[in-house]
Amino acid sequence: KDDVWALGCMLGGAVTGKLVEARSTGVFALDPEAVKAFVKETNAASARFGCLVTTMLAKNPMVRPAAQGVEWALATGASVFAGGAAIVEEEEEDEEDEAEAEQRRRAAEAEAARERRQRLAAEAEAKAAEERRQRLAAEAQAAEAERKLRAAEAAAEEKKRREAAAAAKAEEEKRRREAEKIDLSKLAELRTLRAHSKTLWRVVEGETNNCVK
């Protein structure tokens, strides 16, 4: 029966998470109030195991279950006395808790997957927008380069046209000056001929006068 008492203390400590050594400043078995509080806390934590611990920590050793009864109750989940709560029900509740925890875990994983899909979609959209912006910027840069090239070609063509016009004007001026030189030369020849003609006429006139005399 003492072993059953010790096992009850261990079981109650496992259920409540606080060992009996920390519950009394003296000998725990000799502190009725500490034992009573321990049993009450164990029942509050687990009605099924609390029922078993209550019988195992009974003050009268004859009321306590035998070690074989405790072993059988723990192995089968049945109660150690008539009308007692069965331990297996708590195991079923534990299974339900596990199922609920599994459901919550799956829901959390599904939510995480959904958030990940949304994040990836947002990243893909942002990447596509950035690529589109870069493409538009490249197209604008290429268009600006094309415009500058055409402007440079137009300026070069205009310069060529002006140079050609200037060359044509210079050629025309050259021809005009040459023509003026020719005209001046002819005028000089004509004046020379006129002077010679006058001189010849005077000579002829003088000779004629001499002959008349």
Tab-separated table of C-alpha atoms in Angstrom:
chain	number	residue	atom	x	y	z
A	1	LYS	CA	0.000	0.000	0.000
A	2	ASP	CA	2.947	2.347	0.649
A	3	ASP	CA	4.105	1.737	-2.914
A	4	VAL	CA	0.610	2.662	-4.138
A	5	TRP	CA	0.848	5.881	-2.097
A	6	ALA	CA	4.243	6.726	-3.610
A	7	LEU	CA	2.985	5.908	-7.108
A	8	GLY	CA	-0.046	8.142	-6.499
A	9	CYS	CA	2.265	10.989	-5.532
A	10	MET	CA	4.285	10.475	-8.720
A	11	LEU	CA	1.150	10.255	-10.882
A	12	GLY	CA	-0.347	13.377	-9.289
A	13	GLY	CA	2.926	15.224	-9.761
A	14	ALA	CA	2.948	14.215	-13.442
A	15	VAL	CA	-0.636	15.416	-13.926
A	16	THR	CA	-0.199	18.749	-12.138
A	17	GLY	CA	3.396	19.366	-13.158
A	18	LYS	CA	4.502	19.978	-9.554
A	19	LEU	CA	6.142	17.301	-7.427
A	20	VAL	CA	5.042	16.656	-3.827
A	21	GLU	CA	8.489	17.622	-2.528
A	22	ALA	CA	7.726	21.200	-3.436
A	23	ARG	CA	4.317	21.211	-1.751
A	24	SER	CA	5.278	20.852	1.927
A	25	THR	CA	8.071	22.073	4.147
A	26	GLY	CA	7.930	18.860	6.195
A	27	VAL	CA	6.910	15.296	5.454
A	28	PHE	CA	4.216	15.421	2.788
A	29	ALA	CA	2.393	12.300	4.011
A	30	LEU	CA	2.064	13.852	7.464
A	31	ASP	CA	0.599	17.127	6.150
A	32	PRO	CA	-3.151	16.499	5.602
A	33	GLU	CA	-3.789	19.951	4.218
A	34	ALA	CA	-1.010	19.584	1.658
A	35	VAL	CA	-2.331	16.134	0.645
A	36	LYS	CA	-5.872	17.474	0.377
A	37	ALA	CA	-4.735	20.429	-1.773
A	38	PHE	CA	-2.674	18.067	-3.934
A	39	VAL	CA	-5.647	15.756	-4.553
A	40	LYS	CA	-7.912	18.709	-5.291
A	41	GLU	CA	-5.430	20.176	-7.770
A	42	THR	CA	-4.998	16.796	-9.453
A	43	ASN	CA	-8.775	16.435	-9.909
A	44	ALA	CA	-8.952	19.957	-11.279
A	45	ALA	CA	-6.231	19.176	-13.778
A	46	SER	CA	-7.663	15.779	-14.816
A	47	ALA	CA	-10.934	14.323	-13.591
A	48	ARG	CA	-9.947	10.806	-14.767
A	49	PHE	CA	-6.457	10.669	-13.327
A	50	GLY	CA	-7.590	12.711	-10.328
A	51	CYS	CA	-10.086	9.975	-9.476
A	52	LEU	CA	-7.295	7.401	-9.527
A	53	VAL	CA	-4.915	9.587	-7.516
A	54	THR	CA	-7.686	10.230	-4.950
A	55	THR	CA	-8.025	6.502	-4.232
A	56	MET	CA	-4.262	5.937	-4.258
A	57	LEU	CA	-3.719	8.702	-1.670
A	58	ALA	CA	-6.572	7.643	0.615
A	59	LYS	CA	-5.721	8.093	4.306
A	60	ASN	CA	-6.874	4.553	5.119
A	61	PRO	CA	-4.433	2.093	3.502
A	62	MET	CA	-7.224	-0.491	3.216
A	63	VAL	CA	-9.189	1.815	0.919
A	64	ARG	CA	-6.310	2.206	-1.457
A	65	PRO	CA	-6.319	-0.073	-4.534
A	66	ALA	CA	-3.764	-2.828	-4.840
A	67	ALA	CA	-0.751	-2.334	-7.072
A	68	GLN	CA	-2.239	-4.854	-9.540
A	69	GLY	CA	-5.468	-2.819	-9.659
A	70	VAL	CA	-3.571	0.378	-10.407
A	71	GLU	CA	-1.586	-1.399	-13.117
A	72	TRP	CA	-4.775	-2.824	-14.593
A	73	ALA	CA	-6.489	0.600	-14.502
A	74	LEU	CA	-3.577	2.276	-16.213
A	75	ALA	CA	-3.305	-0.520	-18.784
A	76	THR	CA	-7.012	-0.786	-19.642
A	77	GLY	CA	-8.185	2.732	-18.867
A	78	ALA	CA	-10.890	1.429	-16.556
A	79	SER	CA	-11.724	2.754	-13.111
A	80	VAL	CA	-10.261	1.031	-10.031
A	81	PHE	CA	-13.585	1.204	-8.183
A	82	ALA	CA	-17.251	0.944	-9.046
A	83	GLY	CA	-18.688	4.175	-10.419
A	84	GLY	CA	-15.260	5.732	-10.898
A	85	ALA	CA	-14.307	7.641	-13.990
A	86	ALA	CA	-12.550	5.651	-16.672
A	87	ILE	CA	-9.102	6.821	-17.729
A	88	VAL	CA	-9.669	5.821	-21.341
A	89	GLU	CA	-12.157	8.652	-21.766
A	90	GLU	CA	-9.396	11.147	-21.193
A	91	GLU	CA	-7.288	9.329	-23.749
A	92	GLU	CA	-10.171	9.736	-26.152
A	93	GLU	CA	-10.277	13.399	-25.289
A	94	ASP	CA	-6.546	13.530	-25.858
A	95	GLU	CA	-7.121	11.981	-29.271
A	96	GLU	CA	-9.788	14.587	-29.961
A	97	ASP	CA	-7.381	17.293	-28.851
A	98	GLU	CA	-4.727	15.831	-31.117
A	99	ALA	CA	-7.196	15.744	-34.014
A	100	GLU	CA	-8.145	19.339	-33.343
A	101	ALA	CA	-4.479	20.296	-33.097
A	102	GLU	CA	-3.826	18.477	-36.379
A	103	GLN	CA	-6.730	20.331	-37.957
A	104	ARG	CA	-5.380	23.637	-36.693
A	105	ARG	CA	-1.918	22.721	-37.945
A	106	ARG	CA	-3.272	21.912	-41.392
A	107	ALA	CA	-5.290	25.122	-41.403
A	108	ALA	CA	-2.165	27.053	-40.431
A	109	GLU	CA	-0.181	25.314	-43.177
A	110	ALA	CA	-2.936	26.094	-45.691
A	111	GLU	CA	-2.945	29.735	-44.586
A	112	ALA	CA	0.846	29.862	-44.823
A	113	ALA	CA	0.689	28.313	-48.293
A	114	ARG	CA	-1.963	30.855	-49.335
A	115	GLU	CA	0.146	33.732	-48.012
A	116	ARG	CA	3.180	32.287	-49.791
A	117	ARG	CA	1.228	32.097	-53.070
A	118	GLN	CA	0.062	35.657	-52.611
A	119	ARG	CA	3.618	36.784	-51.821
A	120	LEU	CA	4.993	34.980	-54.868
A	121	ALA	CA	2.232	36.435	-57.034
A	122	ALA	CA	2.977	39.922	-55.704
A	123	GLU	CA	6.699	39.416	-56.295
A	124	ALA	CA	6.026	38.151	-59.832
A	125	GLU	CA	3.767	41.127	-60.518
A	126	ALA	CA	6.356	43.536	-59.121
A	127	LYS	CA	9.066	41.857	-61.223
A	128	ALA	CA	6.903	42.077	-64.353
A	129	ALA	CA	6.176	45.745	-63.635
A	130	GLU	CA	9.892	46.454	-63.172
A	131	GLU	CA	10.734	44.631	-66.405
A	132	ARG	CA	8.007	46.589	-68.199
A	133	ARG	CA	9.366	49.846	-66.768
A	134	GLN	CA	12.899	48.959	-67.841
A	135	ARG	CA	11.671	47.981	-71.313
A	136	LEU	CA	9.774	51.265	-71.703
A	137	ALA	CA	12.813	53.176	-70.462
A	138	ALA	CA	15.023	51.324	-72.971
A	139	GLU	CA	12.550	52.041	-75.774
A	140	ALA	CA	12.432	55.712	-74.798
A	141	GLN	CA	16.234	55.827	-74.702
A	142	ALA	CA	16.427	54.166	-78.120
A	143	ALA	CA	13.834	56.602	-79.515
A	144	GLU	CA	15.817	59.542	-78.111
A	145	ALA	CA	19.020	58.182	-79.649
A	146	GLU	CA	17.216	57.761	-83.002
A	147	ARG	CA	15.897	61.324	-82.778
A	148	LYS	CA	19.372	62.676	-82.046
A	149	LEU	CA	20.808	60.643	-84.934
A	150	ARG	CA	18.216	61.995	-87.355
A	151	ALA	CA	18.801	65.508	-86.068
A	152	ALA	CA	22.547	65.062	-86.597
A	153	GLU	CA	21.953	63.711	-90.105
A	154	ALA	CA	19.626	66.610	-90.875
A	155	ALA	CA	22.227	69.082	-89.546
A	156	ALA	CA	24.932	67.418	-91.639
A	157	GLU	CA	22.691	67.557	-94.714
A	158	GLU	CA	21.920	71.208	-94.070
A	159	LYS	CA	25.612	71.944	-93.648
A	160	LYS	CA	26.360	70.103	-96.887
A	161	ARG	CA	23.617	72.044	-98.682
A	162	ARG	CA	24.952	75.346	-97.379
A	163	GLU	CA	28.498	74.438	-98.383
A	164	ALA	CA	27.250	73.504	-101.849
A	165	ALA	CA	25.318	76.764	-102.098
A	166	ALA	CA	28.381	78.685	-100.951
A	167	ALA	CA	30.529	76.846	-103.499
A	168	ALA	CA	28.006	77.563	-106.266
A	169	LYS	CA	27.904	81.227	-105.270
A	170	ALA	CA	31.682	81.392	-105.263
A	171	GLU	CA	31.804	79.783	-108.706
A	172	GLU	CA	29.224	82.218	-109.992
A	173	GLU	CA	31.216	85.132	-108.567
A	174	LYS	CA	34.347	83.749	-110.200
A	175	ARG	CA	32.640	83.500	-113.577
A	176	ARG	CA	31.276	87.045	-113.235
A	177	ARG	CA	34.685	88.425	-112.421
A	178	GLU	CA	36.245	86.568	-115.325
A	179	ALA	CA	33.506	87.925	-117.579
A	180	GLU	CA	34.195	91.447	-116.301
A	181	LYS	CA	37.897	90.978	-117.011
A	182	ILE	CA	37.089	89.923	-120.581
A	183	ASP	CA	34.809	92.924	-121.074
A	184	LEU	CA	37.445	95.295	-119.741
A	185	SER	CA	40.047	93.737	-122.066
A	186	LYS	CA	37.750	94.176	-125.069
A	187	LEU	CA	37.049	97.740	-124.070
A	188	ALA	CA	40.744	98.436	-123.847
A	189	GLU	CA	41.306	96.926	-127.295
A	190	LEU	CA	38.440	98.947	-128.663
A	191	ARG	CA	39.854	102.139	-127.237
A	192	THR	CA	43.230	101.263	-128.689
A	193	LEU	CA	41.675	100.681	-132.103
A	194	ARG	CA	39.839	103.981	-131.884
A	195	ALA	CA	43.039	105.776	-130.991
A	196	HIS	CA	44.855	104.137	-133.882
A	197	SER	CA	41.988	104.970	-136.185
A	198	LYS	CA	42.082	108.611	-135.203
A	199	THR	CA	45.814	108.730	-135.736
A	200	LEU	CA	45.528	107.039	-139.108
A	201	TRP	CA	42.746	109.373	-140.112
A	202	ARG	CA	44.842	112.377	-139.251
A	203	VAL	CA	47.761	111.018	-141.256
A	204	VAL	CA	45.498	110.363	-144.213
A	205	GLU	CA	43.889	113.769	-143.909
A	206	GLY	CA	47.312	115.409	-143.778
A	207	GLU	CA	48.503	113.613	-146.847
A	208	THR	CA	45.346	114.568	-148.683
A	209	ASN	CA	45.800	118.197	-147.862
A	210	ASN	CA	49.372	118.109	-149.073
A	211	CYS	CA	48.311	116.617	-152.327
A	212	VAL	CA	45.703	119.305	-152.899
A	213	LYS	CA	48.176	122.021	-152.387
